[in-house]
Coordinates of C-alpha atoms in Angstrom, one line a residue:
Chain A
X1268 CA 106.6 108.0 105.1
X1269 CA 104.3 111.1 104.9
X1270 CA 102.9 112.3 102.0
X1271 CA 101.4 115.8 101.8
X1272 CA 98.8 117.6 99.2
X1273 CA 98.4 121.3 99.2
X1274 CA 95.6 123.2 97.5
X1275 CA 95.6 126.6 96.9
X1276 CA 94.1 128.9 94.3
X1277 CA 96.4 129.9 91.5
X1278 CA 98.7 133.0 92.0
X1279 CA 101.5 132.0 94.0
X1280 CA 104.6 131.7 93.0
X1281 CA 106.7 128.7 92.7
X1282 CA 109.2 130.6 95.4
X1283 CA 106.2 130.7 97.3
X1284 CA 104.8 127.3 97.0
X1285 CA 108.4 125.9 97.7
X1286 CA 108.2 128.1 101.5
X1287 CA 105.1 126.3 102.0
X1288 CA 106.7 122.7 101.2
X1289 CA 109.8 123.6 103.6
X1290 CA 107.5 124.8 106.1
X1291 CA 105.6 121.7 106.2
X1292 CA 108.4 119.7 105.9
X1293 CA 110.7 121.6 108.7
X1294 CA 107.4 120.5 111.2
X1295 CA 107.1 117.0 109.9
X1296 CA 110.7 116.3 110.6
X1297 CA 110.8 118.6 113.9
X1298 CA 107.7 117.0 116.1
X1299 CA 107.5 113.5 114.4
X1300 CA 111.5 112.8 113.8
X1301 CA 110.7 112.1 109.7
X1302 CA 113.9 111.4 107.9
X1303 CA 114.5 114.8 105.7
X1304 CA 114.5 112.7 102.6
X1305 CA 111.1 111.3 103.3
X1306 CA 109.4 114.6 102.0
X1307 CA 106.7 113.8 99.1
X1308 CA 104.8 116.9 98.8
X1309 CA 102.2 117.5 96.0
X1310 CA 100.2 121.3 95.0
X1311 CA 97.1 121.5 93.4
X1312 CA 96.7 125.1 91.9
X1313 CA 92.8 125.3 91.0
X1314 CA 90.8 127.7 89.1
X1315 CA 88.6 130.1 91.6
X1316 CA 86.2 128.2 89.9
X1317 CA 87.2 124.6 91.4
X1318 CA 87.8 125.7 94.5
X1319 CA 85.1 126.7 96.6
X1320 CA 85.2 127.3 100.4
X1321 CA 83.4 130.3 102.3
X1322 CA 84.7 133.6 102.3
X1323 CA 84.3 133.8 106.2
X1324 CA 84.2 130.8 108.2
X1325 CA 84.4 129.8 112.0
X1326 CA 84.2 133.6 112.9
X1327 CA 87.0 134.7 110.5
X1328 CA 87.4 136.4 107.2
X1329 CA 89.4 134.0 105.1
X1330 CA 91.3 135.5 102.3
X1331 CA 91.7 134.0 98.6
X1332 CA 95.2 133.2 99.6
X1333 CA 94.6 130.7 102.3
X1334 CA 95.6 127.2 101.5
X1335 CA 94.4 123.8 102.6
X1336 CA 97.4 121.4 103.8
X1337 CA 95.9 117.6 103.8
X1338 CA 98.4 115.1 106.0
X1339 CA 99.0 111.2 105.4
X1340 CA 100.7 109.4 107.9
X1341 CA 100.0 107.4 110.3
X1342 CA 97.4 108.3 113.5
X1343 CA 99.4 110.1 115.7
X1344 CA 98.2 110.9 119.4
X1345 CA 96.0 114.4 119.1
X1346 CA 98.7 116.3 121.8
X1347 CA 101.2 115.5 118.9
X1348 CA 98.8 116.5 116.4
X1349 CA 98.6 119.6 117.7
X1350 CA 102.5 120.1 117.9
X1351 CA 102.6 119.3 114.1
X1352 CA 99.8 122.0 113.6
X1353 CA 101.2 124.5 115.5
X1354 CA 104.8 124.5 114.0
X1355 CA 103.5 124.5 110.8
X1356 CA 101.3 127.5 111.5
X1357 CA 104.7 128.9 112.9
X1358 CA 106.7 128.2 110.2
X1359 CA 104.3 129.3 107.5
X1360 CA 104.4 132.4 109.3
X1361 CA 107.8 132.8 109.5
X1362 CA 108.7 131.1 105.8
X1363 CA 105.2 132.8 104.1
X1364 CA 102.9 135.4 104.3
X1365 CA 100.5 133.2 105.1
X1366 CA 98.4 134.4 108.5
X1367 CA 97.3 131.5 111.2
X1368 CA 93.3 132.2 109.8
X1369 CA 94.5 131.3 105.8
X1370 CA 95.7 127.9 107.0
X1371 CA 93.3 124.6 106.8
X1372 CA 95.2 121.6 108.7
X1373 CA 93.8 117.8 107.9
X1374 CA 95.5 114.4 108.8
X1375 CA 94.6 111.3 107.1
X1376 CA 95.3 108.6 108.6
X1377 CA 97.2 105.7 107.1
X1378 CA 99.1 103.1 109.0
X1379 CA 102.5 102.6 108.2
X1380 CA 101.9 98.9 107.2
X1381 CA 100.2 101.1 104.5
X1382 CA 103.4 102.2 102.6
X1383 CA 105.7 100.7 100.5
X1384 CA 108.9 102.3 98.6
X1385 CA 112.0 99.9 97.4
X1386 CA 114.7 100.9 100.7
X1387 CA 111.9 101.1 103.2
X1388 CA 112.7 99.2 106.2
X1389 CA 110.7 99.0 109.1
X1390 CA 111.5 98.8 112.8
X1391 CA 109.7 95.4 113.8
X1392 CA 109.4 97.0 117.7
X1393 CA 108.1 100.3 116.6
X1394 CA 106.5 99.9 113.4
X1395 CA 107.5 103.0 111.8
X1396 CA 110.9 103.9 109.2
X1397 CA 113.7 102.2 111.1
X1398 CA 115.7 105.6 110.4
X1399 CA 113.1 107.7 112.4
X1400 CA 114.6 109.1 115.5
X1401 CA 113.2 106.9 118.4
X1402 CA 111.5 109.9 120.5
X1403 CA 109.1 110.1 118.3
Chain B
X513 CA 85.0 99.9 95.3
X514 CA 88.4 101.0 95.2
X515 CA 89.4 103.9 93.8
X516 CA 93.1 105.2 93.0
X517 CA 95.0 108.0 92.4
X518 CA 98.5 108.1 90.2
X519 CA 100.8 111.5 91.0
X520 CA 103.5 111.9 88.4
X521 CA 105.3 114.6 86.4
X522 CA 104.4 115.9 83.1
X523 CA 106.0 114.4 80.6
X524 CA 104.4 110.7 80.2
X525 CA 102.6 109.5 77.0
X526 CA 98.7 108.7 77.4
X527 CA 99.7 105.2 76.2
X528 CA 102.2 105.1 79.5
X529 CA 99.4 106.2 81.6
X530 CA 97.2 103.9 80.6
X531 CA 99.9 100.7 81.0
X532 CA 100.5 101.9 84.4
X533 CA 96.5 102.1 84.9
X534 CA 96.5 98.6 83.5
X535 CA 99.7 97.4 85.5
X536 CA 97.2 98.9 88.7
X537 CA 93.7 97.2 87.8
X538 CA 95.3 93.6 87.2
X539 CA 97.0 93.3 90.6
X540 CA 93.7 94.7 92.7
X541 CA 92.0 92.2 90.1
X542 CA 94.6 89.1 90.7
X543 CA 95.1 90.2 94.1
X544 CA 91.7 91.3 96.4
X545 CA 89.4 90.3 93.7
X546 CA 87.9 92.9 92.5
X547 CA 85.6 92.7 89.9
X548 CA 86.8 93.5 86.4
X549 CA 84.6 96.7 85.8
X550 CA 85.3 98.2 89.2
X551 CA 88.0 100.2 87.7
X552 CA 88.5 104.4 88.6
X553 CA 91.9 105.6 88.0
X554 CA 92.7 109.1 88.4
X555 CA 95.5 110.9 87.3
X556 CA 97.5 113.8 88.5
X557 CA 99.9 115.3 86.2
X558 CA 101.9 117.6 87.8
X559 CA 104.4 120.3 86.7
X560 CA 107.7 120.2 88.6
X561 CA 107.1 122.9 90.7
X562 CA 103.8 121.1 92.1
X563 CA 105.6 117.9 92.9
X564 CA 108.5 118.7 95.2
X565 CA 110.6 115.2 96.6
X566 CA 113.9 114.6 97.5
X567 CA 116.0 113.1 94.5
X568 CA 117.3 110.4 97.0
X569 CA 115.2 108.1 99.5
X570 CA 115.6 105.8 101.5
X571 CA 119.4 105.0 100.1
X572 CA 118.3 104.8 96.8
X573 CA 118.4 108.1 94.0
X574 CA 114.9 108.7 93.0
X575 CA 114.4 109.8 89.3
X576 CA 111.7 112.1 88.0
X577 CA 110.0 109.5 86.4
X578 CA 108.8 108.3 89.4
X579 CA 105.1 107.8 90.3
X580 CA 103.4 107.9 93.7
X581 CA 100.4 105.7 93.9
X582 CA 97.9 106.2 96.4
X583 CA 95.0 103.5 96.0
X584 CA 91.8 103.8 98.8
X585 CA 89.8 100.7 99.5
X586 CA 89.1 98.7 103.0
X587 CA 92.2 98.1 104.8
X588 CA 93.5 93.9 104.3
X589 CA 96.2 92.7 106.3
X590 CA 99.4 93.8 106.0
X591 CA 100.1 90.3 104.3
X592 CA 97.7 91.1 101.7
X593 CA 99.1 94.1 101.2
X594 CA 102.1 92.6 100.5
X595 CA 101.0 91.0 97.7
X596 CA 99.3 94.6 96.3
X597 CA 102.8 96.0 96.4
X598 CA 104.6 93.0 95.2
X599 CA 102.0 92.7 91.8
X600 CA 102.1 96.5 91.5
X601 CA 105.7 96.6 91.1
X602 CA 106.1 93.4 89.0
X603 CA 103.6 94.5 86.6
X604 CA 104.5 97.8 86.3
X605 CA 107.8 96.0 85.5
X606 CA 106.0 94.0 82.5
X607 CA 104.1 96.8 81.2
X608 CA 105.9 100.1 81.8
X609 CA 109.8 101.4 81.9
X610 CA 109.7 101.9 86.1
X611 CA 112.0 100.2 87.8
X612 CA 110.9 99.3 92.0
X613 CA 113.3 102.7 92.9
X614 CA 110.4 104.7 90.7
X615 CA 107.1 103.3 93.0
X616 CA 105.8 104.8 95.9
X617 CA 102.3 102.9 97.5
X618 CA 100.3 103.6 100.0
X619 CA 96.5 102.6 101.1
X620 CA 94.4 105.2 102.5
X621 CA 92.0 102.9 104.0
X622 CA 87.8 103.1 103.5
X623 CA 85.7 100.9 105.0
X624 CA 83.1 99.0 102.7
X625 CA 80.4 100.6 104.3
X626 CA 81.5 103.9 102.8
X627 CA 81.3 103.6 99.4
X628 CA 77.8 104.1 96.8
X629 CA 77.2 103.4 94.0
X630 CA 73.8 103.0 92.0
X631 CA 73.4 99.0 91.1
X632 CA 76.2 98.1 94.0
X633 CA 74.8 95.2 96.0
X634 CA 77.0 94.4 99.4
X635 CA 76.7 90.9 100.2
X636 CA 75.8 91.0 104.1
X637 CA 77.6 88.3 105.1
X638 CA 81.2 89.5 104.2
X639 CA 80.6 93.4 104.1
X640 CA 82.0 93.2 100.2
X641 CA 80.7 93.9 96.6
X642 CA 78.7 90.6 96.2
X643 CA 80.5 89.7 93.3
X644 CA 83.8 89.5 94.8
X645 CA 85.4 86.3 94.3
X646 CA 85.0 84.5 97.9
X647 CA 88.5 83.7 98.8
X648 CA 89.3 87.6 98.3
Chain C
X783 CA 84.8 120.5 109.5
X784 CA 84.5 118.4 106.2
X785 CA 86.7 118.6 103.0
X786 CA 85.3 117.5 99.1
X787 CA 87.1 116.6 96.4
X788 CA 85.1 115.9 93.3
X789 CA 86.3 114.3 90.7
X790 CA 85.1 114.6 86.9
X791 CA 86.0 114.8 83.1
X792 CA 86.5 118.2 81.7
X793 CA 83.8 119.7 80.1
X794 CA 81.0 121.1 82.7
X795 CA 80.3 124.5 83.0
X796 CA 81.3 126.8 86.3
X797 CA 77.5 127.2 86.9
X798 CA 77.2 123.0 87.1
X799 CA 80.1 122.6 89.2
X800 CA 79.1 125.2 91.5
X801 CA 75.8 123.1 91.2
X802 CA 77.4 120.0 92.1
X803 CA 78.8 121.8 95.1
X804 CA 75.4 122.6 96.3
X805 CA 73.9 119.3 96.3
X806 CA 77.4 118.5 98.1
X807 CA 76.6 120.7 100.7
X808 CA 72.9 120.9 101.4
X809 CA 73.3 117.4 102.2
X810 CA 76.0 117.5 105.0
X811 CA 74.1 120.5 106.4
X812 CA 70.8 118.9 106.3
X813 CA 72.0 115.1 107.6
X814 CA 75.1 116.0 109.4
X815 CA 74.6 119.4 110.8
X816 CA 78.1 121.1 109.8
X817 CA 77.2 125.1 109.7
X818 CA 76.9 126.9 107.0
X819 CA 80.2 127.9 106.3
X820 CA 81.9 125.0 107.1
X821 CA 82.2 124.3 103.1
X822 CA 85.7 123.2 101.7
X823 CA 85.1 121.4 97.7
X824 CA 87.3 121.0 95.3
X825 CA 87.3 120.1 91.6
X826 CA 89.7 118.5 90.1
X827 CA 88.5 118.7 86.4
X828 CA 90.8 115.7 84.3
X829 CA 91.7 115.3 80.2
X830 CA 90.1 111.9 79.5
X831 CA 93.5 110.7 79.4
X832 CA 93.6 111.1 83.1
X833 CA 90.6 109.6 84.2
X834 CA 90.0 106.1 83.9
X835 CA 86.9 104.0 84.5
X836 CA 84.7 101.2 83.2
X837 CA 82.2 102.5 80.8
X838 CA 79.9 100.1 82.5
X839 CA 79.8 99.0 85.6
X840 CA 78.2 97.5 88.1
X841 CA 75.4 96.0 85.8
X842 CA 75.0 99.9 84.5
X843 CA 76.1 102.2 81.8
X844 CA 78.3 104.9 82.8
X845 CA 78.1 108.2 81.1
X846 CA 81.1 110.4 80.5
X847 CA 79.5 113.2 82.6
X848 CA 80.1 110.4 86.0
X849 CA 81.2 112.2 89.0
X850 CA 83.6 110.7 91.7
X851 CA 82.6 112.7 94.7
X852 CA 85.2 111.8 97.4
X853 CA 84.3 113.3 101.4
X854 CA 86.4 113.6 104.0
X855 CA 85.2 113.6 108.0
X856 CA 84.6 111.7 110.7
X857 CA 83.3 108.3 110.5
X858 CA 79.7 108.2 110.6
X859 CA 77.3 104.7 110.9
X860 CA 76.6 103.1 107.9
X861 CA 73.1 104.3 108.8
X862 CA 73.9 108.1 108.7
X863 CA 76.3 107.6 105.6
X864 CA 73.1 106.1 103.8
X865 CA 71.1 108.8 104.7
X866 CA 74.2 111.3 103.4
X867 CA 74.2 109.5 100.3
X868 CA 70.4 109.4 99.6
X869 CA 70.7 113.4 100.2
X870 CA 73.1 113.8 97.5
X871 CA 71.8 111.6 95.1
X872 CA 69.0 113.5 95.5
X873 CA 70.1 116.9 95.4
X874 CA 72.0 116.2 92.5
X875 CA 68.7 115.4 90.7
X876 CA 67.0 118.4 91.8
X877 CA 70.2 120.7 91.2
X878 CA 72.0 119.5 87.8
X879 CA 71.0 116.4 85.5
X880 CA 73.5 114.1 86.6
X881 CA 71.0 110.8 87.5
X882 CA 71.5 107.6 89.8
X883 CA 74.0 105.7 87.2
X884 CA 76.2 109.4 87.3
X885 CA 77.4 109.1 90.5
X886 CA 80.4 107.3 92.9
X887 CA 80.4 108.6 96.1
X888 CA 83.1 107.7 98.9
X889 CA 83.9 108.6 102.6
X890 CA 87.6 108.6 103.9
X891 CA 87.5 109.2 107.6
X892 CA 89.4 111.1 109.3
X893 CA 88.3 111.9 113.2
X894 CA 87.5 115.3 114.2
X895 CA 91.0 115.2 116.3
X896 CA 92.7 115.5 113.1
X897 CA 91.8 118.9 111.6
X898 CA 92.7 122.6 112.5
X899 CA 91.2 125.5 111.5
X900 CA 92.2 129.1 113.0
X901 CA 88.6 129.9 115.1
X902 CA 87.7 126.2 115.5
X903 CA 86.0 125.6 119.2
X904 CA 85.8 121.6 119.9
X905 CA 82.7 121.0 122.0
X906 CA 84.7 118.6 124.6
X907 CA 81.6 116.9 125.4
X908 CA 80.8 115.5 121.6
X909 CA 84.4 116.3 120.3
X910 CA 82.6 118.0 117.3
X911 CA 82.8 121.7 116.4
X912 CA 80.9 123.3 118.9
X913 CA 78.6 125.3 117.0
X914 CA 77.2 121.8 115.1
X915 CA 73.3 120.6 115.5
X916 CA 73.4 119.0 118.9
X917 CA 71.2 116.1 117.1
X918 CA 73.8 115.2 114.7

């Protein structure tokens, strides 16, 4: 039960903002098996003013496009954190114009005892959304 | 020191806002104990392009009226929990027009240790604002 | 590879939010080491409609100019976190006139596993970014 918070300066469009939620949500649902209706996914358009981050950072020039994606699910192992990263650096690219050096990735952790929504049922052997494919 | 965030779509009355800030505070009151000044409630209202979820979930339809609540204080037991989620959704029953398919809850968890602020006194013994009621 | 969120009621000019971000900074520099332009803040600047707190609290008045200043890294002890927070505090009263009684601050971990950044080199030895102040 994932939920997602993007934050970007304003300027894209709402075409483009919806890429971005179907590019995170396409990884989500490919490396961690998340049902497709379990897609919460919030933007936060700021002012240039309330959104302040260095114009080149770890040895690359970031442009005024790039975007920070913060994760909340539960702890996953950090070789499956790096598949979610990875397809959703892939699929930004492919969805967006967005190149791999105007992505920030983040996970926040949050057990799944954490979440509640009315229909939620949970897997008493696994833990997670009974629904969720069991490779994952 | 909890502190909670409220994402919802425009289109709610301050007066709305503020039941469902009220129908929040009285169940981390009733609930964990919090003391009843230790109260910070932040609101994100969000135009429909910058809140993007599926209109089902979980079996049930999802209207657009919903509200995803995302509270951050020091994990409890899931049994606690419980209880958050079950006064959450029976006061916002009381004091507002959603219905249980309209909630969404999670905990982001914080440990006591990483919270300040000026006049806060932790009571070394439990690790919790000293004025918590004991049995919390 | 920390991200800020700050959290206050509209109202404060772009020169005092790019002061608060200062303060913000210096001190994770100073006490935690992260390099220079490892700086990610954002403001999310609320009606007062959308932000709700106790106009006292914790034995103190709270003004209206209060900040919520919410970090996001790795867990640190309690005795670096107190040393983060005395930096702030500080820097804030150097920087801007927000005092002591202005101020919430709050850490929600997140381990150093859980981030990606395009040009981020993870020292395997600490499992920090590589280029961070071996004494931190």
């Amino acid at each position: 039960m994932p939920m997602t918070k993007v934050y970007l300066r304003k300027g894209r469009s709402a075409d483009e903002r919806r890429a971005i939620s179907e590019a995170i949500h396409r990884a989500l649902v490919d490396v961690i098996g998340i049902p497709a209706d379990d897609l919460y996914h919030v933007f936060h358009e700021l002012d240039d003013d309330n959104l302040i981050s260095a114009p080149a950072a770890f040895g690359l020039a970031r442009r005024r496009e790039a975007v920070f994606i913060q994760f909340c699910f539960a702890q996953r192992p950090a070789e499956t954190l790096q598949l979610v990263w990875a397809s959703v650096v892939a699929n930004l690219g492919e969805l967006t114009d967005l190149e791999p050096s105007d992505i920030y990735l983040n996970l926040v952790p949050s057990p799944s005892e954490n979440w509640w929504t009315d229909g939620r049922v949970l897997d008493t052997r696994t833990g997670y959304d009974a629904r969720m494919d069991q490779s994952s």
